Structure formats: C-alpha cells, structure tokens
Amino acid sequence: MRLLISILFLLCFYSQASAQKFSFIQYNTSKGLPQSQVYTITQDDAGYIWVGTFGGLARFNGETFTNYGRNNGLLNNRITKLEVIDGTLYIGHPQGISIKNSDNSFTSISHTKDTVLNNVSGFSAIDSTVYVSTNGGGLYLFNKKKKRLNPIHNSPNRIRDILSYQGKLYLATRTGLYLYDGETFQLLDHSEQNSFSGMERKGHLIYASSFNGTLYQL
C-alpha cells in the first residue's frame, strides 16, 4: 500500500512538473513605454534597464518607466543602439549619438555631414578610446575632448555589429567579417561570401550570425 501511494505521489508530481507553463508580462505604451517599436535594450551598472524605441528612451526600474526625449537633450527620439561603456550610457541615433550625463540629462553629438553617418549600429572601446559603428557610414572614432565623431577612412560602410577583444575590433558587415587593429582593416578568410548581422563572444570564441543562415566561429 505504501509503495502504491509513493508511486501515485511521484506520478502526480511528475504530471504537475511536466505541465508547468511559462508566463510573460507584456510592457507596452499603456504600461509607460514612450513608443511600441523597441529596437535596442541594455542594463547599466546600477541595475536599471534602458529601452530604446523609435519614439524615445525609457529607463525601467522593475516597476515603472521614466521616459526621455529631445527635451532632455537627446539628439532625436529615434534610438538605434544602446551600450554602457565604463559606466557611461551611449545612445545611437540616425546621424549621431547622445551620451547620458550624471544628472540624467544628455549631451548630443551630430555628424557634420548628416547624409553620411546613417544609423548607429554599435559602440565599442579599446582602452579609453570609444569607436562608433554605423550601417551606411562606416566606422568612427569618438573624440571625447572635442565632442566630435571622426570618420576612419577605408572602413567597410555597412557595419551591423562591433565587438572588441584583446585590443582589436571585430566588425560584422554586409561584405564579411573584418578585423581592425587601430590602423588597417583585414577581411577574415572565408567570410567574404556572407552578409553578417551580429556577433557574440563566449570565452576565447567569437560567434557571428549571418543573413544566409551560416554561423561563423572564430
């Protein structure tokens, strides 16, 4: 009898465990988001979640959203990339970037030729030097002192993602994977036939995703 009860208990427990379902909470404009098209998301060192939409920037504390826009100093309300580097939040837009100040205001830096920069696709740093990638205008170096975006010549134009590792930059582009050592761009072997969309690093390995379904491992 005890054996039968034990078996029934285990069967009931297994049935409940196997029937478990995941639930999701949906956050939208009715919950406080400035706009419904979420394009990028990141977390800062204090634990806040930052959400970039096509209608403004939002900070989420786990319960409520605080929204920011042009009236707070953003270059514009269209956000294409968010990244935290050395405790500073960098915001990418079409034709420029914004940087969060300690008082929750923002400093905006536009490119001198608005038709060149296009959408900012990524931020990365080597030591204290910050690089800005764009999908259409190539790679830029951010001059912190002069608050300027300086183009790096001979870079591939359509950069979808950027990643720094061991003092070098890896670029996922429309025409392959590139390695930048601070002076020259090197197209990595066997990557020129792929149009790449993003990269991720796990330990000493870098994985790159492509639009044609190939996963590339470095």
PDB file of N, CA and C in Angstrom, residues 114-198:
ATOM      1  N   ASP A 114      25.211  65.188 -42.211  1.00  0.00           N
ATOM      2  CA  ASP A 114      24.112  64.340 -41.764  1.00  0.00           C
ATOM      3  C   ASP A 114      23.762  63.234 -42.747  1.00  0.00           C
ATOM      4  N   THR A 115      24.054  63.412 -44.017  1.00  0.00           N
ATOM      5  CA  THR A 115      23.690  62.411 -45.011  1.00  0.00           C
ATOM      6  C   THR A 115      24.669  61.243 -45.050  1.00  0.00           C
ATOM      7  N   VAL A 116      25.770  61.329 -44.290  1.00  0.00           N
ATOM      8  CA  VAL A 116      26.813  60.309 -44.361  1.00  0.00           C
ATOM      9  C   VAL A 116      26.670  59.262 -43.267  1.00  0.00           C
ATOM     10  N   LEU A 117      26.404  59.656 -42.050  1.00  0.00           N
ATOM     11  CA  LEU A 117      26.523  58.760 -40.892  1.00  0.00           C
ATOM     12  C   LEU A 117      25.539  57.596 -40.908  1.00  0.00           C
ATOM     13  N   ASN A 118      24.262  57.879 -41.202  1.00  0.00           N
ATOM     14  CA  ASN A 118      23.211  56.857 -41.157  1.00  0.00           C
ATOM     15  C   ASN A 118      23.061  56.271 -39.758  1.00  0.00           C
ATOM     16  N   ASN A 119      22.393  55.115 -39.637  1.00  0.00           N
ATOM     17  CA  ASN A 119      22.061  54.573 -38.326  1.00  0.00           C
ATOM     18  C   ASN A 119      23.292  54.076 -37.578  1.00  0.00           C
ATOM     19  N   VAL A 120      23.417  54.490 -36.320  1.00  0.00           N
ATOM     20  CA  VAL A 120      24.471  53.952 -35.460  1.00  0.00           C
ATOM     21  C   VAL A 120      24.098  52.522 -35.077  1.00  0.00           C
ATOM     22  N   SER A 121      25.030  51.585 -35.312  1.00  0.00           N
ATOM     23  CA  SER A 121      24.756  50.168 -35.079  1.00  0.00           C
ATOM     24  C   SER A 121      25.499  49.586 -33.887  1.00  0.00           C
ATOM     25  N   GLY A 122      26.495  50.321 -33.334  1.00  0.00           N
ATOM     26  CA  GLY A 122      27.220  49.771 -32.210  1.00  0.00           C
ATOM     27  C   GLY A 122      28.239  50.714 -31.617  1.00  0.00           C
ATOM     28  N   PHE A 123      28.611  50.427 -30.362  1.00  0.00           N
ATOM     29  CA  PHE A 123      29.678  51.139 -29.656  1.00  0.00           C
ATOM     30  C   PHE A 123      30.635  50.091 -29.102  1.00  0.00           C
ATOM     31  N   SER A 124      31.926  50.411 -29.117  1.00  0.00           N
ATOM     32  CA  SER A 124      32.908  49.524 -28.517  1.00  0.00           C
ATOM     33  C   SER A 124      34.126  50.347 -28.122  1.00  0.00           C
ATOM     34  N   ALA A 125      34.942  49.810 -27.229  1.00  0.00           N
ATOM     35  CA  ALA A 125      36.087  50.567 -26.728  1.00  0.00           C
ATOM     36  C   ALA A 125      37.329  49.696 -26.689  1.00  0.00           C
ATOM     37  N   ILE A 126      38.451  50.308 -26.997  1.00  0.00           N
ATOM     38  CA  ILE A 126      39.768  49.723 -26.769  1.00  0.00           C
ATOM     39  C   ILE A 126      40.500  50.667 -25.841  1.00  0.00           C
ATOM     40  N   ASP A 127      40.792  50.193 -24.640  1.00  0.00           N
ATOM     41  CA  ASP A 127      41.315  51.046 -23.573  1.00  0.00           C
ATOM     42  C   ASP A 127      40.310  52.171 -23.327  1.00  0.00           C
ATOM     43  N   SER A 128      40.694  53.435 -23.501  1.00  0.00           N
ATOM     44  CA  SER A 128      39.781  54.549 -23.261  1.00  0.00           C
ATOM     45  C   SER A 128      39.220  55.135 -24.564  1.00  0.00           C
ATOM     46  N   THR A 129      39.543  54.520 -25.690  1.00  0.00           N
ATOM     47  CA  THR A 129      39.085  55.017 -26.980  1.00  0.00           C
ATOM     48  C   THR A 129      37.763  54.360 -27.353  1.00  0.00           C
ATOM     49  N   VAL A 130      36.743  55.177 -27.648  1.00  0.00           N
ATOM     50  CA  VAL A 130      35.423  54.676 -27.990  1.00  0.00           C
ATOM     51  C   VAL A 130      35.230  54.764 -29.504  1.00  0.00           C
ATOM     52  N   TYR A 131      34.787  53.654 -30.079  1.00  0.00           N
ATOM     53  CA  TYR A 131      34.505  53.585 -31.508  1.00  0.00           C
ATOM     54  C   TYR A 131      32.994  53.459 -31.719  1.00  0.00           C
ATOM     55  N   VAL A 132      32.528  54.051 -32.815  1.00  0.00           N
ATOM     56  CA  VAL A 132      31.106  54.033 -33.144  1.00  0.00           C
ATOM     57  C   VAL A 132      30.949  53.439 -34.544  1.00  0.00           C
ATOM     58  N   SER A 133      30.177  52.375 -34.653  1.00  0.00           N
ATOM     59  CA  SER A 133      29.929  51.766 -35.964  1.00  0.00           C
ATOM     60  C   SER A 133      28.575  52.211 -36.493  1.00  0.00           C
ATOM     61  N   THR A 134      28.484  52.296 -37.820  1.00  0.00           N
ATOM     62  CA  THR A 134      27.234  52.707 -38.453  1.00  0.00           C
ATOM     63  C   THR A 134      26.914  51.786 -39.620  1.00  0.00           C
ATOM     64  N   ASN A 135      25.635  51.650 -39.885  1.00  0.00           N
ATOM     65  CA  ASN A 135      25.173  50.837 -41.005  1.00  0.00           C
ATOM     66  C   ASN A 135      24.926  51.754 -42.202  1.00  0.00           C
ATOM     67  N   GLY A 136      26.028  52.120 -42.846  1.00  0.00           N
ATOM     68  CA  GLY A 136      25.922  53.000 -44.008  1.00  0.00           C
ATOM     69  C   GLY A 136      27.036  54.017 -44.108  1.00  0.00           C
ATOM     70  N   GLY A 137      27.616  54.372 -42.980  1.00  0.00           N
ATOM     71  CA  GLY A 137      28.661  55.393 -42.983  1.00  0.00           C
ATOM     72  C   GLY A 137      30.012  54.915 -42.494  1.00  0.00           C
ATOM     73  N   GLY A 138      30.133  53.619 -42.142  1.00  0.00           N
ATOM     74  CA  GLY A 138      31.413  53.076 -41.722  1.00  0.00           C
ATOM     75  C   GLY A 138      31.697  53.245 -40.242  1.00  0.00           C
ATOM     76  N   LEU A 139      32.987  53.247 -39.899  1.00  0.00           N
ATOM     77  CA  LEU A 139      33.449  53.288 -38.515  1.00  0.00           C
ATOM     78  C   LEU A 139      33.937  54.684 -38.157  1.00  0.00           C
ATOM     79  N   TYR A 140      33.625  55.111 -36.926  1.00  0.00           N
ATOM     80  CA  TYR A 140      34.004  56.434 -36.436  1.00  0.00           C
ATOM     81  C   TYR A 140      34.730  56.319 -35.104  1.00  0.00           C
ATOM     82  N   LEU A 141      35.587  57.270 -34.856  1.00  0.00           N
ATOM     83  CA  LEU A 141      36.252  57.408 -33.558  1.00  0.00           C
ATOM     84  C   LEU A 141      35.632  58.594 -32.844  1.00  0.00           C
ATOM     85  N   PHE A 142      35.232  58.372 -31.589  1.00  0.00           N
ATOM     86  CA  PHE A 142      34.620  59.448 -30.818  1.00  0.00           C
ATOM     87  C   PHE A 142      35.686  60.215 -30.065  1.00  0.00           C
ATOM     88  N   ASN A 143      35.843  61.491 -30.403  1.00  0.00           N
ATOM     89  CA  ASN A 143      36.770  62.381 -29.727  1.00  0.00           C
ATOM     90  C   ASN A 143      36.057  62.968 -28.510  1.00  0.00           C
ATOM     91  N   LYS A 144      36.372  62.450 -27.321  1.00  0.00           N
ATOM     92  CA  LYS A 144      35.672  62.872 -26.105  1.00  0.00           C
ATOM     93  C   LYS A 144      35.946  64.331 -25.766  1.00  0.00           C
ATOM     94  N   LYS A 145      37.169  64.780 -25.996  1.00  0.00           N
ATOM     95  CA  LYS A 145      37.537  66.139 -25.624  1.00  0.00           C
ATOM     96  C   LYS A 145      36.822  67.164 -26.490  1.00  0.00           C
ATOM     97  N   LYS A 146      36.797  66.918 -27.789  1.00  0.00           N
ATOM     98  CA  LYS A 146      36.179  67.867 -28.719  1.00  0.00           C
ATOM     99  C   LYS A 146      34.714  67.548 -29.002  1.00  0.00           C
ATOM    100  N   LYS A 147      34.224  66.421 -28.447  1.00  0.00           N
ATOM    101  CA  LYS A 147      32.838  66.003 -28.676  1.00  0.00           C
ATOM    102  C   LYS A 147      32.541  65.927 -30.173  1.00  0.00           C
ATOM    103  N   ARG A 148      33.370  65.156 -30.867  1.00  0.00           N
ATOM    104  CA  ARG A 148      33.216  65.014 -32.309  1.00  0.00           C
ATOM    105  C   ARG A 148      33.327  63.553 -32.725  1.00  0.00           C
ATOM    106  N   LEU A 149      32.677  63.234 -33.836  1.00  0.00           N
ATOM    107  CA  LEU A 149      32.773  61.916 -34.442  1.00  0.00           C
ATOM    108  C   LEU A 149      33.676  62.025 -35.664  1.00  0.00           C
ATOM    109  N   ASN A 150      34.832  61.380 -35.588  1.00  0.00           N
ATOM    110  CA  ASN A 150      35.803  61.446 -36.676  1.00  0.00           C
ATOM    111  C   ASN A 150      35.757  60.162 -37.494  1.00  0.00           C
ATOM    112  N   PRO A 151      35.484  60.257 -38.790  1.00  0.00           N
ATOM    113  CA  PRO A 151      35.418  59.047 -39.621  1.00  0.00           C
ATOM    114  C   PRO A 151      36.779  58.385 -39.777  1.00  0.00           C
ATOM    115  N   ILE A 152      36.783  57.059 -39.801  1.00  0.00           N
ATOM    116  CA  ILE A 152      38.001  56.288 -40.037  1.00  0.00           C
ATOM    117  C   ILE A 152      37.974  55.835 -41.494  1.00  0.00           C
ATOM    118  N   HIS A 153      38.933  56.296 -42.239  1.00  0.00           N
ATOM    119  CA  HIS A 153      38.939  56.065 -43.681  1.00  0.00           C
ATOM    120  C   HIS A 153      39.204  54.596 -44.005  1.00  0.00           C
ATOM    121  N   ASN A 154      38.667  54.183 -45.134  1.00  0.00           N
ATOM    122  CA  ASN A 154      38.829  52.827 -45.674  1.00  0.00           C
ATOM    123  C   ASN A 154      38.096  51.753 -44.879  1.00  0.00           C
ATOM    124  N   SER A 155      37.209  52.155 -43.984  1.00  0.00           N
ATOM    125  CA  SER A 155      36.439  51.155 -43.251  1.00  0.00           C
ATOM    126  C   SER A 155      35.271  50.674 -44.113  1.00  0.00           C
ATOM    127  N   PRO A 156      34.808  49.432 -43.891  1.00  0.00           N
ATOM    128  CA  PRO A 156      33.592  48.989 -44.605  1.00  0.00           C
ATOM    129  C   PRO A 156      32.409  49.865 -44.200  1.00  0.00           C
ATOM    130  N   ASN A 157      31.504  50.110 -45.136  1.00  0.00           N
ATOM    131  CA  ASN A 157      30.422  51.062 -44.882  1.00  0.00           C
ATOM    132  C   ASN A 157      29.303  50.493 -44.016  1.00  0.00           C
ATOM    133  N   ARG A 158      28.821  49.324 -44.382  1.00  0.00           N
ATOM    134  CA  ARG A 158      27.640  48.781 -43.700  1.00  0.00           C
ATOM    135  C   ARG A 158      28.053  47.817 -42.586  1.00  0.00           C
ATOM    136  N   ILE A 159      28.248  48.390 -41.399  1.00  0.00           N
ATOM    137  CA  ILE A 159      28.639  47.611 -40.222  1.00  0.00           C
ATOM    138  C   ILE A 159      27.395  47.348 -39.384  1.00  0.00           C
ATOM    139  N   ARG A 160      27.071  46.075 -39.177  1.00  0.00           N
ATOM    140  CA  ARG A 160      25.862  45.710 -38.403  1.00  0.00           C
ATOM    141  C   ARG A 160      26.149  45.524 -36.920  1.00  0.00           C
ATOM    142  N   ASP A 161      27.404  45.173 -36.568  1.00  0.00           N
ATOM    143  CA  ASP A 161      27.745  44.949 -35.169  1.00  0.00           C
ATOM    144  C   ASP A 161      29.248  45.133 -34.995  1.00  0.00           C
ATOM    145  N   ILE A 162      29.654  45.417 -33.748  1.00  0.00           N
ATOM    146  CA  ILE A 162      31.068  45.664 -33.446  1.00  0.00           C
ATOM    147  C   ILE A 162      31.388  45.034 -32.102  1.00  0.00           C
ATOM    148  N   LEU A 163      32.594  44.474 -31.979  1.00  0.00           N
ATOM    149  CA  LEU A 163      32.987  43.782 -30.755  1.00  0.00           C
ATOM    150  C   LEU A 163      34.489  43.949 -30.572  1.00  0.00           C
ATOM    151  N   SER A 164      34.909  44.258 -29.354  1.00  0.00           N
ATOM    152  CA  SER A 164      36.338  44.398 -29.066  1.00  0.00           C
ATOM    153  C   SER A 164      36.829  43.186 -28.284  1.00  0.00           C
ATOM    154  N   TYR A 165      38.043  42.732 -28.629  1.00  0.00           N
ATOM    155  CA  TYR A 165      38.637  41.583 -27.947  1.00  0.00           C
ATOM    156  C   TYR A 165      40.147  41.646 -28.119  1.00  0.00           C
ATOM    157  N   GLN A 166      40.842  41.591 -27.000  1.00  0.00           N
ATOM    158  CA  GLN A 166      42.309  41.584 -26.974  1.00  0.00           C
ATOM    159  C   GLN A 166      42.904  42.745 -27.771  1.00  0.00           C
ATOM    160  N   GLY A 167      42.337  43.925 -27.560  1.00  0.00           N
ATOM    161  CA  GLY A 167      42.888  45.133 -28.161  1.00  0.00           C
ATOM    162  C   GLY A 167      42.594  45.332 -29.631  1.00  0.00           C
ATOM    163  N   LYS A 168      41.658  44.561 -30.172  1.00  0.00           N
ATOM    164  CA  LYS A 168      41.285  44.702 -31.577  1.00  0.00           C
ATOM    165  C   LYS A 168      39.765  44.729 -31.712  1.00  0.00           C
ATOM    166  N   LEU A 169      39.309  45.269 -32.843  1.00  0.00           N
ATOM    167  CA  LEU A 169      37.879  45.338 -33.115  1.00  0.00           C
ATOM    168  C   LEU A 169      37.502  44.315 -34.177  1.00  0.00           C
ATOM    169  N   TYR A 170      36.389  43.634 -33.940  1.00  0.00           N
ATOM    170  CA  TYR A 170      35.803  42.744 -34.936  1.00  0.00           C
ATOM    171  C   TYR A 170      34.529  43.410 -35.453  1.00  0.00           C
ATOM    172  N   LEU A 171      34.369  43.427 -36.762  1.00  0.00           N
ATOM    173  CA  LEU A 171      33.242  44.095 -37.390  1.00  0.00           C
ATOM    174  C   LEU A 171      32.428  43.097 -38.197  1.00  0.00           C
ATOM    175  N   ALA A 172      31.124  43.020 -37.908  1.00  0.00           N
ATOM    176  CA  ALA A 172      30.208  42.219 -38.708  1.00  0.00           C
ATOM    177  C   ALA A 172      29.580  43.139 -39.747  1.00  0.00           C
ATOM    178  N   THR A 173      29.849  42.879 -41.020  1.00  0.00           N
ATOM    179  CA  THR A 173      29.420  43.792 -42.074  1.00  0.00           C
ATOM    180  C   THR A 173      28.630  43.057 -43.152  1.00  0.00           C
ATOM    181  N   ARG A 174      28.168  43.847 -44.094  1.00  0.00           N
ATOM    182  CA  ARG A 174      27.419  43.301 -45.216  1.00  0.00           C
ATOM    183  C   ARG A 174      28.307  42.473 -46.138  1.00  0.00           C
ATOM    184  N   THR A 175      29.595  42.754 -46.127  1.00  0.00           N
ATOM    185  CA  THR A 175      30.521  42.101 -47.054  1.00  0.00           C
ATOM    186  C   THR A 175      31.528  41.186 -46.364  1.00  0.00           C
ATOM    187  N   GLY A 176      31.250  40.753 -45.132  1.00  0.00           N
ATOM    188  CA  GLY A 176      32.137  39.842 -44.441  1.00  0.00           C
ATOM    189  C   GLY A 176      32.521  40.312 -43.055  1.00  0.00           C
ATOM    190  N   LEU A 177      33.418  39.563 -42.415  1.00  0.00           N
ATOM    191  CA  LEU A 177      33.931  39.913 -41.098  1.00  0.00           C
ATOM    192  C   LEU A 177      35.295  40.579 -41.241  1.00  0.00           C
ATOM    193  N   TYR A 178      35.458  41.696 -40.530  1.00  0.00           N
ATOM    194  CA  TYR A 178      36.713  42.441 -40.603  1.00  0.00           C
ATOM    195  C   TYR A 178      37.347  42.533 -39.224  1.00  0.00           C
ATOM    196  N   LEU A 179      38.675  42.595 -39.227  1.00  0.00           N
ATOM    197  CA  LEU A 179      39.460  42.813 -38.019  1.00  0.00           C
ATOM    198  C   LEU A 179      40.181  44.149 -38.160  1.00  0.00           C
ATOM    199  N   TYR A 180      40.038  45.004 -37.140  1.00  0.00           N
ATOM    200  CA  TYR A 180      40.668  46.321 -37.163  1.00  0.00           C
ATOM    201  C   TYR A 180      41.634  46.432 -35.996  1.00  0.00           C
ATOM    202  N   ASP A 181      42.901  46.714 -36.290  1.00  0.00           N
ATOM    203  CA  ASP A 181      43.936  46.779 -35.258  1.00  0.00           C
ATOM    204  C   ASP A 181      44.296  48.211 -34.863  1.00  0.00           C
ATOM    205  N   GLY A 182      43.500  49.162 -35.282  1.00  0.00           N
ATOM    206  CA  GLY A 182      43.767  50.564 -34.992  1.00  0.00           C
ATOM    207  C   GLY A 182      44.399  51.307 -36.157  1.00  0.00           C
ATOM    208  N   GLU A 183      44.824  50.542 -37.165  1.00  0.00           N
ATOM    209  CA  GLU A 183      45.446  51.148 -38.342  1.00  0.00           C
ATOM    210  C   GLU A 183      44.861  50.638 -39.656  1.00  0.00           C
ATOM    211  N   THR A 184      44.714  49.321 -39.776  1.00  0.00           N
ATOM    212  CA  THR A 184      44.238  48.739 -41.024  1.00  0.00           C
ATOM    213  C   THR A 184      43.081  47.777 -40.773  1.00  0.00           C
ATOM    214  N   PHE A 185      42.293  47.571 -41.838  1.00  0.00           N
ATOM    215  CA  PHE A 185      41.174  46.634 -41.815  1.00  0.00           C
ATOM    216  C   PHE A 185      41.562  45.370 -42.575  1.00  0.00           C
ATOM    217  N   GLN A 186      41.339  44.229 -41.945  1.00  0.00           N
ATOM    218  CA  GLN A 186      41.661  42.954 -42.567  1.00  0.00           C
ATOM    219  C   GLN A 186      40.393  42.124 -42.707  1.00  0.00           C
ATOM    220  N   LEU A 187      40.073  41.723 -43.944  1.00  0.00           N
ATOM    221  CA  LEU A 187      38.930  40.847 -44.186  1.00  0.00           C
ATOM    222  C   LEU A 187      39.308  39.426 -43.800  1.00  0.00           C
ATOM    223  N   LEU A 188      38.554  38.814 -42.904  1.00  0.00           N
ATOM    224  CA  LEU A 188      38.877  37.475 -42.431  1.00  0.00           C
ATOM    225  C   LEU A 188      38.557  36.434 -43.494  1.00  0.00           C
ATOM    226  N   ASP A 189      39.407  35.436 -43.581  1.00  0.00           N
ATOM    227  CA  ASP A 189      39.278  34.396 -44.601  1.00  0.00           C
ATOM    228  C   ASP A 189      37.925  33.694 -44.532  1.00  0.00           C
ATOM    229  N   HIS A 190      37.393  33.370 -45.702  1.00  0.00           N
ATOM    230  CA  HIS A 190      36.167  32.583 -45.870  1.00  0.00           C
ATOM    231  C   HIS A 190      34.917  33.305 -45.359  1.00  0.00           C
ATOM    232  N   SER A 191      34.990  34.598 -45.110  1.00  0.00           N
ATOM    233  CA  SER A 191      33.814  35.318 -44.627  1.00  0.00           C
ATOM    234  C   SER A 191      33.225  36.250 -45.679  1.00  0.00           C
ATOM    235  N   GLU A 192      33.930  36.451 -46.779  1.00  0.00           N
ATOM    236  CA  GLU A 192      33.511  37.467 -47.743  1.00  0.00           C
ATOM    237  C   GLU A 192      32.221  37.112 -48.477  1.00  0.00           C
ATOM    238  N   GLN A 193      31.821  35.835 -48.441  1.00  0.00           N
ATOM    239  CA  GLN A 193      30.604  35.428 -49.130  1.00  0.00           C
ATOM    240  C   GLN A 193      29.352  35.614 -48.266  1.00  0.00           C
ATOM    241  N   ASN A 194      29.531  36.008 -47.011  1.00  0.00           N
ATOM    242  CA  ASN A 194      28.404  36.123 -46.082  1.00  0.00           C
ATOM    243  C   ASN A 194      28.108  37.564 -45.715  1.00  0.00           C
ATOM    244  N   SER A 195      26.823  37.851 -45.545  1.00  0.00           N
ATOM    245  CA  SER A 195      26.380  39.147 -45.026  1.00  0.00           C
ATOM    246  C   SER A 195      26.020  38.942 -43.559  1.00  0.00           C
ATOM    247  N   PHE A 196      26.797  39.540 -42.659  1.00  0.00           N
ATOM    248  CA  PHE A 196      26.687  39.253 -41.226  1.00  0.00           C
ATOM    249  C   PHE A 196      25.772  40.242 -40.514  1.00  0.00           C
ATOM    250  N   SER A 197      25.078  39.726 -39.499  1.00  0.00           N
ATOM    251  CA  SER A 197      24.095  40.526 -38.770  1.00  0.00           C
ATOM    252  C   SER A 197      24.495  40.831 -37.339  1.00  0.00           C
ATOM    253  N   GLY A 198      25.341  39.988 -36.704  1.00  0.00           N
ATOM    254  CA  GLY A 198      25.696  40.241 -35.314  1.00  0.00           C
ATOM    255  C   GLY A 198      26.802  39.326 -34.837  1.00  0.00           C
TER     256      GLY A 198
END
